[in-house]
Coordinates of C-alpha atoms in Angstrom, one line a residue:
Chain Q
M960 CA 24.6 -10.5 25.9
G961 CA 23.7 -10.6 22.1
M962 CA 20.1 -11.0 23.1
I963 CA 20.1 -8.3 25.5
S964 CA 21.4 -5.9 22.9
V965 CA 19.0 -7.0 20.0
V966 CA 16.2 -6.3 22.6
T967 CA 17.4 -2.6 23.7
G968 CA 18.4 -1.6 20.2
R969 CA 15.1 -2.7 18.8
F970 CA 13.1 -1.0 21.5
L971 CA 15.2 2.3 21.1
Q972 CA 14.7 2.1 17.5
A973 CA 10.8 1.5 18.0
F974 CA 10.4 4.6 20.3
L975 CA 12.4 6.9 18.0
L976 CA 10.2 5.8 15.4
L977 CA 7.0 6.8 17.5
I978 CA 8.7 10.0 18.2
A979 CA 9.1 11.0 14.5
M980 CA 5.9 9.5 13.8
S981 CA 4.2 11.7 16.3
L982 CA 5.7 14.7 15.3
I983 CA 5.2 14.1 11.6
G984 CA 1.3 13.3 12.1
F985 CA 0.8 16.2 14.6
I986 CA 2.2 18.6 11.7
G987 CA 0.1 17.1 9.1
I988 CA -3.1 17.4 11.1
H989 CA -2.2 20.9 11.9
S990 CA -2.4 21.9 8.3
V991 CA -5.5 20.3 7.4
G992 CA -8.3 23.2 8.0
N993 CA -9.4 25.2 11.0
P994 CA -11.6 22.9 13.1
V995 CA -12.7 25.8 15.0
F996 CA -15.6 26.1 12.1
N997 CA -17.0 22.9 12.9
I998 CA -18.0 23.6 16.2
V999 CA -19.2 27.1 15.6
N1000 CA -21.7 28.0 12.7
I1001 CA -19.8 29.9 10.0
E1002 CA -22.6 32.2 9.2
T1003 CA -24.1 33.2 12.6
A1004 CA -20.7 33.3 14.6
T1005 CA -19.3 36.5 15.7
P1006 CA -15.7 37.1 15.8
E1007 CA -15.8 36.8 19.5
D1008 CA -17.3 33.5 19.5
I1009 CA -14.4 32.4 16.9
R1010 CA -12.2 33.8 19.2
R1011 CA -13.5 32.1 22.3
A1012 CA -13.6 28.6 20.3
T1013 CA -10.0 28.8 19.4
V1014 CA -8.9 29.3 22.9
A1015 CA -11.4 26.7 24.5
L1016 CA -9.6 24.2 21.6
G1017 CA -6.2 25.5 22.8
L1018 CA -5.8 26.8 19.0
D1019 CA -4.5 30.0 20.2
Q1020 CA -1.1 28.6 21.5
P1021 CA 2.3 28.5 19.4
I1022 CA 2.4 24.9 17.4
W1023 CA 5.3 23.6 19.5
R1024 CA 3.6 24.4 22.7
Q1025 CA 0.3 22.4 21.4
Y1026 CA 2.8 19.7 20.2
L1027 CA 4.1 19.2 23.9
V1028 CA 0.6 19.4 25.1
F1029 CA -0.2 16.8 22.9
L1030 CA 2.8 14.7 23.8
D1031 CA 2.0 15.3 27.6
N1032 CA -1.4 14.2 26.7
V1033 CA -0.6 11.2 24.9
V1034 CA 1.8 9.7 27.4
S1035 CA -0.9 9.9 30.0
G1036 CA -3.2 8.3 27.7
N1037 CA -5.2 11.5 27.1
F1038 CA -5.7 12.7 23.3
G1039 CA -8.3 15.5 24.0
T1040 CA -11.9 15.5 23.3
S1041 CA -13.3 14.8 19.9
Y1042 CA -14.7 18.1 18.4
I1043 CA -17.7 16.1 17.1
Y1044 CA -18.6 13.3 19.3
H1045 CA -17.6 15.2 22.6
L1046 CA -16.0 11.9 24.1
P1047 CA -12.4 11.4 24.9
A1048 CA -10.6 10.5 21.5
F1049 CA -8.9 7.7 22.7
E1050 CA -11.9 6.2 24.3
L1051 CA -13.6 6.3 20.7
V1052 CA -10.5 4.4 19.2
I1053 CA -10.5 1.9 21.9
A1054 CA -14.3 1.4 21.4
K1055 CA -13.8 0.7 17.7
L1056 CA -10.8 -1.5 18.2
P1057 CA -12.7 -4.9 18.8
A1058 CA -14.4 -4.6 15.3
T1059 CA -11.3 -4.1 13.6
L1060 CA -9.1 -6.7 15.4
E1061 CA -12.1 -9.0 14.8
L1062 CA -12.1 -8.4 11.2
A1063 CA -8.2 -8.7 10.7
S1064 CA -7.9 -11.9 12.7
V1065 CA -10.6 -13.8 10.9
A1066 CA -9.0 -12.5 7.7
M1067 CA -5.6 -13.8 8.8
L1068 CA -7.1 -17.1 9.9
I1069 CA -8.3 -17.4 6.5
A1070 CA -5.1 -16.4 4.5
A1071 CA -2.4 -18.1 6.7
P1072 CA -3.2 -21.6 6.2
F1073 CA -4.6 -21.1 2.7
G1074 CA -1.6 -19.2 1.4
T1075 CA 0.9 -21.6 3.1
G1076 CA -0.9 -24.8 1.7
L1077 CA -1.0 -23.5 -1.9
G1078 CA 2.7 -22.2 -1.7
L1079 CA 3.9 -25.9 -0.5
I1080 CA 1.9 -27.5 -3.2
A1081 CA 3.1 -24.9 -5.8
G1082 CA 6.6 -25.3 -4.7
R1083 CA 6.5 -28.9 -4.5
R1084 CA 5.2 -29.3 -8.0
R1085 CA 7.5 -26.6 -9.3
G1086 CA 7.1 -25.9 -13.2
T1087 CA 4.0 -27.6 -13.3
L1088 CA 0.5 -26.3 -14.7
L1089 CA -0.6 -26.1 -11.2
D1090 CA 2.4 -24.2 -10.1
R1091 CA 2.5 -21.7 -12.9
T1092 CA -1.3 -21.0 -12.1
V1093 CA -1.0 -20.2 -8.4
L1094 CA 2.0 -17.8 -9.3
R1095 CA 0.1 -16.0 -11.8
A1096 CA -3.0 -15.9 -9.7
S1097 CA -1.0 -14.5 -7.3
V1098 CA 0.4 -11.8 -9.2
S1099 CA -3.2 -11.0 -10.4
A1100 CA -4.6 -10.9 -6.9
L1101 CA -1.8 -8.5 -5.9
S1102 CA -2.6 -6.5 -8.8
I1103 CA -6.5 -5.9 -7.8
P1104 CA -7.1 -2.6 -6.1
S1105 CA -8.2 -3.5 -2.7
F1106 CA -11.0 -1.1 -2.8
W1107 CA -12.3 -2.5 -6.3
L1108 CA -12.0 -6.1 -5.0
A1109 CA -14.2 -5.3 -2.2
M1110 CA -16.7 -3.7 -4.3
M1111 CA -16.9 -6.8 -6.7
L1112 CA -17.4 -8.9 -3.8
I1113 CA -20.4 -6.9 -2.7
L1114 CA -21.3 -7.0 -6.4
V1115 CA -21.1 -10.6 -6.7
G1116 CA -21.7 -11.8 -3.1
A1117 CA -24.4 -9.4 -2.2
I1118 CA -26.2 -7.9 -5.1
L1119 CA -26.2 -10.4 -7.9
T1120 CA -26.8 -13.5 -5.4
G1121 CA -28.1 -12.1 -2.3
W1122 CA -26.1 -14.6 -0.6
F1123 CA -24.2 -12.2 1.8
P1124 CA -25.2 -8.6 3.5
S1125 CA -23.5 -5.9 1.9
G1126 CA -22.2 -4.1 4.9
G1127 CA -22.5 -3.5 8.8
R1128 CA -21.5 -5.8 11.6
G1129 CA -24.6 -7.7 11.9
S1130 CA -25.9 -8.7 15.4
T1131 CA -23.1 -9.1 18.1
A1132 CA -22.7 -11.1 21.3
S1133 CA -21.0 -10.0 24.4
F1134 CA -18.0 -11.4 25.5
L1135 CA -15.4 -10.1 28.0
G1136 CA -17.4 -6.8 27.9
Q1137 CA -16.8 -6.2 24.3
D1138 CA -19.4 -7.1 21.5
W1139 CA -18.0 -9.4 18.9
S1140 CA -19.7 -10.3 15.6
F1141 CA -18.1 -14.0 15.3
L1142 CA -20.2 -15.3 18.2
T1143 CA -23.4 -15.0 16.6
A1144 CA -24.4 -16.6 13.0
N1145 CA -25.4 -13.6 11.5
G1146 CA -22.6 -11.5 12.7
L1147 CA -20.5 -14.6 11.1
W1148 CA -22.3 -13.9 7.8
H1149 CA -21.5 -10.2 7.8
L1150 CA -17.9 -11.1 8.3
V1151 CA -17.5 -13.2 5.1
L1152 CA -17.2 -10.6 2.6
P1153 CA -15.2 -8.0 4.4
A1154 CA -12.6 -10.9 5.6
S1155 CA -12.5 -12.5 2.2
A1156 CA -11.5 -8.7 1.0
L1157 CA -8.8 -8.3 3.4
A1158 CA -7.7 -12.1 2.9
I1159 CA -7.3 -12.5 -0.9
P1160 CA -4.3 -10.1 -1.3
N1161 CA -2.5 -12.0 1.7
I1162 CA -3.1 -15.6 0.5
A1163 CA -1.5 -14.4 -2.5
L1164 CA 1.5 -12.9 -0.8
I1165 CA 1.9 -16.0 1.8
A1166 CA 1.5 -18.2 -0.9
R1167 CA 4.3 -16.5 -3.0
L1168 CA 6.7 -16.6 0.0
S1169 CA 6.1 -20.2 1.0
R1170 CA 6.5 -21.4 -2.7
S1171 CA 9.9 -20.0 -3.1
G1172 CA 10.7 -21.4 0.6
T1173 CA 9.5 -24.9 -0.4
I1174 CA 11.5 -24.7 -3.4
E1175 CA 14.9 -23.6 -1.9
V1176 CA 14.4 -26.2 1.0
E1177 CA 13.5 -29.0 -1.5
N1178 CA 16.7 -28.7 -2.9
L1179 CA 18.6 -29.0 0.4
D1180 CA 20.5 -32.1 1.4
H1181 CA 18.4 -33.0 4.3
T1182 CA 15.2 -33.1 2.2
R1183 CA 17.2 -34.9 -0.5
F1184 CA 18.1 -37.6 2.4
C1185 CA 14.4 -37.9 3.7
R1186 CA 13.7 -38.8 0.1
A1187 CA 16.4 -41.2 -0.1
K1188 CA 15.1 -42.8 3.1
G1189 CA 11.8 -43.3 1.2
L1190 CA 9.5 -41.3 3.2
S1191 CA 6.3 -40.0 1.6
P1192 CA 6.3 -37.0 -0.2
R1193 CA 3.4 -35.7 2.1
R1194 CA 5.4 -36.5 5.3
I1195 CA 8.4 -34.6 3.7
L1196 CA 6.4 -31.7 3.0
L1197 CA 4.7 -31.5 6.4
R1198 CA 7.1 -32.7 8.8
H1199 CA 10.5 -31.6 7.0
T1200 CA 9.8 -28.4 4.5
L1201 CA 7.1 -26.8 6.7
P1202 CA 9.0 -26.3 9.8
N1203 CA 12.1 -25.0 7.9
I1204 CA 10.1 -22.4 5.7
S1205 CA 7.9 -21.1 9.1
V1206 CA 10.3 -18.4 10.2
P1207 CA 9.7 -16.2 7.0
I1208 CA 6.0 -17.1 6.9
V1209 CA 5.3 -16.2 10.6
T1210 CA 7.1 -12.9 10.1
I1211 CA 5.3 -12.1 7.1
I1212 CA 2.2 -12.9 9.0
G1213 CA 2.9 -10.5 11.5
L1214 CA 3.9 -7.8 9.4
Q1215 CA 1.0 -8.2 7.3
F1216 CA -1.4 -8.3 10.4
G1217 CA -0.1 -4.7 11.1
G1218 CA -0.5 -4.0 7.1
M1219 CA -4.3 -5.1 7.6
L1220 CA -4.7 -2.4 10.4
A1221 CA -3.8 0.1 7.5
F1222 CA -5.7 -1.6 4.8
A1223 CA -8.6 -1.8 7.1
V1224 CA -9.3 2.0 6.2
V1225 CA -10.2 0.9 2.8
V1226 CA -12.2 -2.2 3.5
E1227 CA -14.2 -0.9 6.6
S1228 CA -15.0 2.2 4.6
I1229 CA -16.6 0.2 1.9
F1230 CA -18.4 -2.2 4.2
S1231 CA -19.4 0.1 6.7
W1232 CA -17.6 -2.1 9.1
P1233 CA -17.4 0.4 12.5
G1234 CA -13.8 -0.1 12.8
V1235 CA -10.8 1.9 13.3
G1236 CA -10.1 2.4 10.0
K1237 CA -13.7 3.9 9.0
L1238 CA -13.4 6.3 12.2
L1239 CA -10.0 7.5 10.7
I1240 CA -11.6 8.2 7.4
D1241 CA -14.5 9.8 8.9
S1242 CA -12.6 12.1 11.1
I1243 CA -10.4 13.2 8.4
Q1244 CA -13.4 14.3 6.3
L1245 CA -14.7 16.2 9.5
L1246 CA -11.4 17.5 10.6
D1247 CA -11.8 15.9 14.0
R1248 CA -8.3 16.4 14.9
P1249 CA -7.8 14.7 18.1
V1250 CA -9.6 11.4 16.7
V1251 CA -7.4 11.6 13.7
M1252 CA -4.4 12.0 15.8
A1253 CA -5.3 9.3 18.4
T1254 CA -6.3 6.8 15.6
L1255 CA -3.1 7.7 13.6
T1256 CA -1.0 7.4 16.8
F1257 CA -2.7 4.0 17.5
I1258 CA -2.2 2.3 14.1
A1259 CA 1.4 3.4 14.4
V1260 CA 2.3 2.2 17.8
A1261 CA 0.3 -1.3 16.8
F1262 CA 2.3 -1.5 13.7
V1263 CA 5.7 -0.7 15.4
A1264 CA 5.0 -2.8 18.5
L1265 CA 4.1 -5.9 16.0
N1266 CA 7.2 -5.2 14.1
A1267 CA 9.3 -5.4 17.2
L1268 CA 7.7 -8.3 18.5
V1269 CA 8.2 -10.2 15.2
D1270 CA 12.0 -9.3 15.0
L1271 CA 12.4 -10.5 18.4
F1272 CA 10.4 -13.5 17.7
H1273 CA 13.1 -13.8 14.6
A1274 CA 16.3 -13.2 17.0
V1275 CA 14.9 -16.1 19.3
L1276 CA 14.4 -18.4 16.6
D1277 CA 17.4 -17.8 14.0
P1278 CA 20.6 -17.2 15.7
R1279 CA 22.0 -15.7 12.4
V1280 CA 20.1 -12.4 13.5
R1281 CA 21.9 -12.3 16.7
L1282 CA 25.2 -12.8 15.4
S1283 CA 24.9 -9.8 13.0
S1284 CA 23.5 -7.3 15.4
Q1285 CA 26.8 -7.8 17.5
R1286 CA 29.3 -6.4 14.7
Chain D
M1016 CA 23.9 -3.0 -19.0
K1017 CA 22.5 -2.0 -22.7
A1018 CA 23.6 -5.7 -24.0
R1019 CA 21.2 -6.8 -21.1
I1020 CA 18.7 -4.7 -21.8
L1021 CA 18.8 -5.6 -25.5
S1022 CA 18.8 -9.3 -24.6
V1023 CA 15.7 -8.7 -22.7
L1024 CA 13.8 -7.3 -25.6
K1025 CA 14.7 -9.6 -27.8
K1026 CA 15.1 -13.5 -27.0
R1027 CA 13.4 -14.1 -23.6
P1028 CA 11.2 -16.8 -24.1
H1029 CA 7.3 -15.6 -23.5
G1030 CA 4.5 -17.6 -22.1
P1031 CA 1.1 -16.4 -23.4
V1032 CA 0.6 -14.5 -20.1
M1033 CA 3.6 -12.4 -20.8
T1034 CA 2.7 -11.7 -24.6
L1035 CA -0.7 -10.7 -23.4
S1036 CA 0.5 -8.3 -20.7
K1037 CA 2.9 -6.8 -23.2
L1038 CA 0.3 -6.4 -25.8
L1039 CA -2.2 -5.1 -22.8
L1040 CA 0.1 -2.7 -21.8
T1041 CA 1.0 -1.2 -25.2
T1042 CA -2.6 -0.9 -26.0
Y1043 CA -3.1 1.0 -22.6
I1044 CA -0.5 3.2 -23.4
L1045 CA -1.8 3.9 -27.0
L1046 CA -5.2 4.5 -26.0
A1047 CA -4.1 7.0 -23.2
V1048 CA -1.9 9.0 -25.6
A1049 CA -4.9 9.0 -28.4
A1050 CA -7.7 9.3 -25.8
P1051 CA -8.8 12.9 -27.1
V1052 CA -8.9 11.5 -30.8
I1053 CA -10.8 8.5 -30.0
A1054 CA -12.9 9.3 -27.5
P1055 CA -16.3 9.7 -28.5
Q1056 CA -16.9 12.5 -25.6
N1057 CA -14.9 14.9 -23.7
P1058 CA -16.1 14.1 -20.4
Y1059 CA -14.7 17.2 -18.9
D1060 CA -16.6 19.6 -21.3
P1061 CA -20.1 20.2 -19.7
L1062 CA -21.3 21.2 -23.0
Q1063 CA -20.9 17.6 -24.3
I1064 CA -22.8 15.9 -21.4
Y1065 CA -26.1 15.3 -21.3
G1066 CA -27.5 15.3 -17.7
W1067 CA -30.9 13.5 -18.2
E1068 CA -28.8 10.6 -19.8
A1069 CA -27.2 9.7 -16.4
S1070 CA -26.9 6.2 -15.5
S1071 CA -27.7 4.9 -18.9
P1072 CA -26.8 1.1 -19.1
P1073 CA -24.0 -0.1 -21.4
G1074 CA -25.4 0.1 -25.3
T1075 CA -27.8 3.1 -25.1
T1076 CA -27.5 5.3 -27.9
G1077 CA -27.0 9.0 -26.6
S1078 CA -28.2 12.4 -27.9
G1079 CA -24.9 13.0 -29.0
G1080 CA -25.5 10.5 -31.6
Y1081 CA -22.8 8.0 -30.5
L1082 CA -23.1 4.7 -28.5
Y1083 CA -22.6 4.8 -24.9
L1084 CA -20.7 1.4 -25.2
L1085 CA -20.1 1.0 -21.5
G1086 CA -23.0 3.3 -20.3
T1087 CA -22.9 6.6 -18.6
D1088 CA -22.0 7.5 -14.8
G1089 CA -24.2 9.1 -12.3
L1090 CA -23.6 12.6 -14.1
G1091 CA -24.2 11.4 -17.6
R1092 CA -20.5 11.1 -18.6
D1093 CA -19.7 8.4 -21.1
I1094 CA -17.9 5.6 -19.0
A1095 CA -15.5 4.6 -22.1
S1096 CA -14.7 8.1 -22.3
T1097 CA -14.0 8.7 -18.8
I1098 CA -11.9 5.6 -18.4
L1099 CA -9.7 6.9 -21.6
Y1100 CA -9.2 10.2 -19.9
G1101 CA -8.8 8.7 -16.5
L1102 CA -6.1 6.4 -17.9
R1103 CA -4.1 9.6 -18.8
I1104 CA -4.3 11.0 -15.2
S1105 CA -3.5 7.6 -13.6
L1106 CA -0.4 6.9 -16.1
V1107 CA 1.0 10.4 -16.2
V1108 CA 0.5 10.8 -12.3
S1109 CA 2.2 7.3 -11.5
I1110 CA 5.1 7.8 -14.2
I1111 CA 5.9 11.3 -13.1
S1112 CA 6.0 10.4 -9.4
S1113 CA 7.7 7.1 -9.9
A1114 CA 10.5 9.0 -12.1
A1115 CA 10.9 11.9 -9.5
A1116 CA 10.9 9.3 -6.6
A1117 CA 13.7 7.2 -8.4
L1118 CA 15.7 10.5 -9.1
I1119 CA 15.4 11.8 -5.4
G1120 CA 15.8 8.3 -4.0
L1121 CA 18.9 7.4 -6.1
T1122 CA 20.5 10.8 -5.2
A1123 CA 19.6 10.2 -1.6
G1124 CA 20.9 6.8 -1.5
V1125 CA 24.1 7.5 -3.5
S1126 CA 25.0 10.9 -1.1
A1127 CA 24.5 8.8 1.8
A1128 CA 26.8 6.4 0.5
W1129 CA 29.3 8.7 -0.8
F1130 CA 29.7 11.2 2.3
G1131 CA 29.2 8.7 5.0
K1132 CA 28.7 10.0 8.6
W1133 CA 26.0 12.1 9.6
V1134 CA 24.8 12.4 6.3
D1135 CA 24.4 8.6 6.0
V1136 CA 22.7 8.4 9.2
A1137 CA 20.4 11.3 8.9
I1138 CA 19.3 9.7 5.6
M1139 CA 19.2 6.2 6.3
R1140 CA 17.0 6.8 9.3
L1141 CA 14.6 8.5 7.7
V1142 CA 14.5 5.9 5.0
D1143 CA 14.2 3.4 7.9
L1144 CA 11.3 5.1 9.2
Q1145 CA 9.6 5.3 6.0
L1146 CA 10.1 1.6 5.2
S1147 CA 9.1 0.4 8.5
L1148 CA 5.6 1.6 7.9
P1149 CA 2.8 0.6 5.2
T1150 CA 3.2 2.9 2.2
I1151 CA -0.5 3.2 2.3
L1152 CA 0.0 4.9 5.8
I1153 CA 2.9 7.0 4.6
A1154 CA 0.4 8.1 1.5
L1155 CA -2.6 8.7 3.6
I1156 CA -0.5 11.0 6.1
A1157 CA 1.2 13.0 3.2
I1158 CA -1.9 13.8 1.2
V1159 CA -3.9 14.7 4.5
T1160 CA -1.0 16.9 5.4
L1161 CA -0.6 18.3 1.7
G1162 CA -4.3 18.6 0.7
P1163 CA -6.1 17.4 -2.5
G1164 CA -5.0 18.2 -6.2
V1165 CA -3.1 16.4 -8.9
D1166 CA 0.1 18.2 -8.0
R1167 CA -0.3 17.4 -4.1
I1168 CA -0.9 13.6 -4.9
I1169 CA 2.2 13.2 -7.2
L1170 CA 4.0 14.9 -4.1
A1171 CA 2.3 12.4 -2.1
L1172 CA 3.2 9.4 -3.8
I1173 CA 7.2 10.7 -4.2
I1174 CA 7.0 11.1 -0.5
A1175 CA 5.7 7.4 -0.2
Q1176 CA 8.0 5.8 -2.6
W1177 CA 11.5 7.5 -2.8
A1178 CA 12.8 5.7 0.3
T1179 CA 13.0 2.2 -1.8
Y1180 CA 15.0 3.4 -4.4
A1181 CA 17.5 5.3 -1.7
R1182 CA 18.0 2.1 0.4
I1183 CA 19.0 -0.1 -2.8
A1184 CA 20.9 2.8 -4.4
R1185 CA 23.0 3.1 -1.2
S1186 CA 24.0 -0.5 -0.9
V1187 CA 25.1 -0.6 -4.6
A1188 CA 26.9 2.6 -4.2
L1189 CA 28.7 1.4 -1.0
S1190 CA 30.3 -1.5 -3.2
E1191 CA 31.1 0.8 -6.3
A1192 CA 32.8 3.2 -4.2
N1193 CA 35.7 1.2 -3.1
K1194 CA 35.8 0.0 -6.9
P1195 CA 39.5 0.8 -8.5
Y1196 CA 38.0 3.3 -11.0
M1197 CA 36.4 5.3 -8.3
D1198 CA 40.0 5.5 -6.7
A1199 CA 41.3 6.6 -9.9
A1200 CA 38.5 9.4 -9.8
R1201 CA 39.2 10.5 -6.5
L1202 CA 43.2 10.5 -7.4
M1203 CA 42.4 12.6 -10.3
R1204 CA 41.2 15.2 -8.0
L1205 CA 37.7 15.3 -9.8
P1206 CA 35.3 17.5 -8.2
T1207 CA 32.7 15.9 -5.8
S1208 CA 29.4 16.7 -8.1
R1209 CA 31.2 15.0 -10.9
I1210 CA 32.5 12.0 -9.3
I1211 CA 29.0 11.7 -7.8
F1212 CA 26.8 12.3 -10.9
R1213 CA 29.2 11.0 -13.7
H1214 CA 30.9 8.0 -11.9
L1215 CA 28.9 6.8 -9.0
L1216 CA 25.4 7.4 -10.0
P1217 CA 25.6 5.8 -13.5
N1218 CA 27.1 2.7 -11.8
S1219 CA 24.8 2.3 -9.3
I1220 CA 21.9 3.0 -10.9
A1221 CA 20.9 -0.5 -12.7
P1222 CA 19.5 -2.3 -9.9
A1223 CA 17.1 0.8 -8.8
L1224 CA 16.1 1.0 -12.5
T1225 CA 14.5 -2.4 -12.6
L1226 CA 12.3 -1.3 -9.6
I1227 CA 10.6 1.4 -11.8
P1228 CA 8.1 -0.5 -13.7
I1229 CA 7.0 -2.5 -10.2
E1230 CA 6.9 1.0 -8.5
V1231 CA 5.0 2.7 -11.5
G1232 CA 2.3 0.2 -10.9
H1233 CA 2.3 0.4 -6.9
A1234 CA 1.9 4.1 -7.5
V1235 CA -1.1 3.5 -9.8
A1236 CA -2.9 1.4 -7.3
L1237 CA -2.1 3.9 -4.5
E1238 CA -3.2 6.9 -6.6
A1239 CA -6.3 5.0 -7.3
T1240 CA -7.1 3.9 -3.6
L1241 CA -6.4 7.6 -2.4
S1242 CA -8.6 9.1 -5.0
F1243 CA -11.3 6.1 -4.1
L1244 CA -11.1 7.6 -0.1
G1245 CA -11.5 11.0 -1.5
L1246 CA -8.3 12.2 -0.8
G1247 CA -6.7 12.2 -4.4
V1248 CA -7.6 13.5 -7.6
P1249 CA -10.5 15.9 -8.0
I1250 CA -13.8 14.3 -8.8
D1251 CA -14.5 16.5 -11.9
K1252 CA -11.2 15.2 -13.7
P1253 CA -11.6 11.9 -12.4
S1254 CA -8.5 9.2 -12.5
L1255 CA -9.6 5.6 -12.8
G1256 CA -9.7 5.3 -9.2
S1257 CA -12.0 8.2 -8.4
A1258 CA -14.0 7.1 -11.6
V1259 CA -14.5 3.6 -9.6
A1260 CA -15.3 5.7 -6.4
N1261 CA -18.2 7.8 -8.3
G1262 CA -19.7 4.4 -9.2
F1263 CA -19.7 3.2 -5.6
Q1264 CA -23.0 4.7 -4.5
Y1265 CA -24.7 3.6 -7.5
L1266 CA -23.5 -0.4 -7.1
L1267 CA -26.0 -0.9 -4.4
T1268 CA -28.9 0.5 -6.5
G1269 CA -27.6 -2.1 -9.3
Q1270 CA -26.1 0.3 -11.6
Y1271 CA -22.9 -2.1 -11.6
W1272 CA -21.4 -0.7 -14.9
I1273 CA -20.4 2.9 -13.6
S1274 CA -17.8 1.1 -11.2
L1275 CA -17.3 -2.4 -12.8
F1276 CA -15.5 -1.0 -16.1
P1277 CA -13.3 1.7 -14.8
G1278 CA -12.2 -1.0 -12.1
L1279 CA -11.6 -3.9 -14.7
A1280 CA -9.4 -1.1 -16.9
L1281 CA -7.6 -0.4 -13.4
F1282 CA -7.2 -4.0 -12.8
G1283 CA -6.0 -4.9 -16.2
L1284 CA -3.4 -1.7 -16.1
I1285 CA -1.8 -2.7 -12.8
A1286 CA -1.7 -6.6 -13.3
S1287 CA -0.1 -5.8 -16.9
I1288 CA 2.3 -3.6 -15.4
N1289 CA 3.1 -6.0 -12.7
F1290 CA 3.8 -8.8 -14.9
V1291 CA 5.5 -6.8 -17.3
G1292 CA 7.8 -5.2 -14.3
E1293 CA 8.4 -8.3 -12.8
D1294 CA 10.0 -10.0 -16.1
V1295 CA 12.0 -6.8 -16.2
R1296 CA 13.5 -7.1 -13.0
R1297 CA 14.2 -11.0 -13.0
S1298 CA 15.9 -10.6 -16.4
L1299 CA 18.1 -7.9 -15.2
D1300 CA 18.7 -9.4 -11.9
P1301 CA 21.2 -12.5 -12.3
R1302 CA 20.6 -13.9 -8.8
S1303 CA 17.0 -14.5 -9.3
K1304 CA 17.5 -16.5 -12.3
S1305 CA 18.6 -19.5 -10.5
L1306 CA 15.2 -19.5 -8.6

């Protein structure tokens, strides 16, 4: 019973969130500027041309009507046609998705083990020079503006040393009908800098979390018992402490993966990585309303779905979550 | 409360990093205040800018008779001066927006706790909605909706940040509302606004206030990111973020100083605010002392 109410409650919440999100996003996009002037030439167009373009884009309808049409289309997977590319907006987003997913996954594959490892070691040796260094480095790493970090990676890794390319995806190989960079050496090379830019703040975040978890668990009775039993510190750390701090770490990994989709906006623009984030910024600047809507909706849906999954996962692993929802 | 704040200022032992951060932050604030006096050039005044000296490397002496300590940008503006003036914009924008967000969030959170019922539901649903999305996404949506401009970006930052304060203020106010002194205020039939603003709010304010320094740091980073994406402060009066963005196109041709130095200044600013903010929060929150 408890589990079912958790699941339904969570999905209802996610659903309401999406409705609110689409409404806010729609109104937001609507007030940006008149997209008619993107498809007709301002200098040569007659009022008749402008009127026909307005009707063709459905912009003559009242705004609530446009929203309903939009909602109807969203449910049927139709976000309209891009004003610029003349392709279905949703298809454009999906076409850019593998690049973003690839970037975020590689970044998380770097960040999760590094962050957890650093946090475990720092928490184990609490108060030592190493611990203080990790803690301070993590506050500093979280203070670096993501765009500046990306630019400095380009400066050091590409311009000064020439080790890595400064942008683009490099050569790709086809797998499951999509192009992936990580399958070719050249593509992997192109991944290094943007993935590091996304990974570094997350290493810091995960390290802090696993450090405080480790400190907490190391003071519990069962760890003391292990120590009294004479287990080696390494075994205690990996077999007893790590499983006990894994729930919050998996949670933050899930949440941050969603956050990466949002932060990809910055990193992708800088590294000209042809993903969803770059598409969003380009479309905002070109006033390509259907694409902006499709992209924002997509990021929001992905984020909300990830959050819901993480919460459910949490409820499966941790009985206290189930209990608290029954009150 | 006052005693605790004083104890923070007085006797907390500091490591070298904390001393350095406090020193750095103080320097930043002094520099920002004194910018018009100490900056060699007014980067907003076209008459003081020499276009033919664009992209001069650090250490060049310009026609104005002063040294371009950190070089000039693509338009010939002295980078050191741009940083000093940009610092003012960054600080003013983030302090105003954080203060306003704290005020709005506190009022909303305390009202939610006091009135309960539908007011509580309406406010807290909105808070939940916002806190379940990344701040950068909220800020992006807000700024896309509002359009560019310094006033708009302050508004966007307020929209992005008020919810954090509201959630904390509500939970504190809920526990305060049941204390004897609140019963006394109610029994005295004080007007609701007086109870909220003179009794409940001042007593629920402390935990939310400790958030402000950290949130100012977030606001600086958010403003910089939006400006970098070309959605924030206009380019003719650059904040630190747009100063970095100005230099991006020159980075690939090796004129690193245009983006390096404003970025370093930005990083130092955010880092020192974060270190000091973390310290303030830790010393005012008795729970985290044990950790």
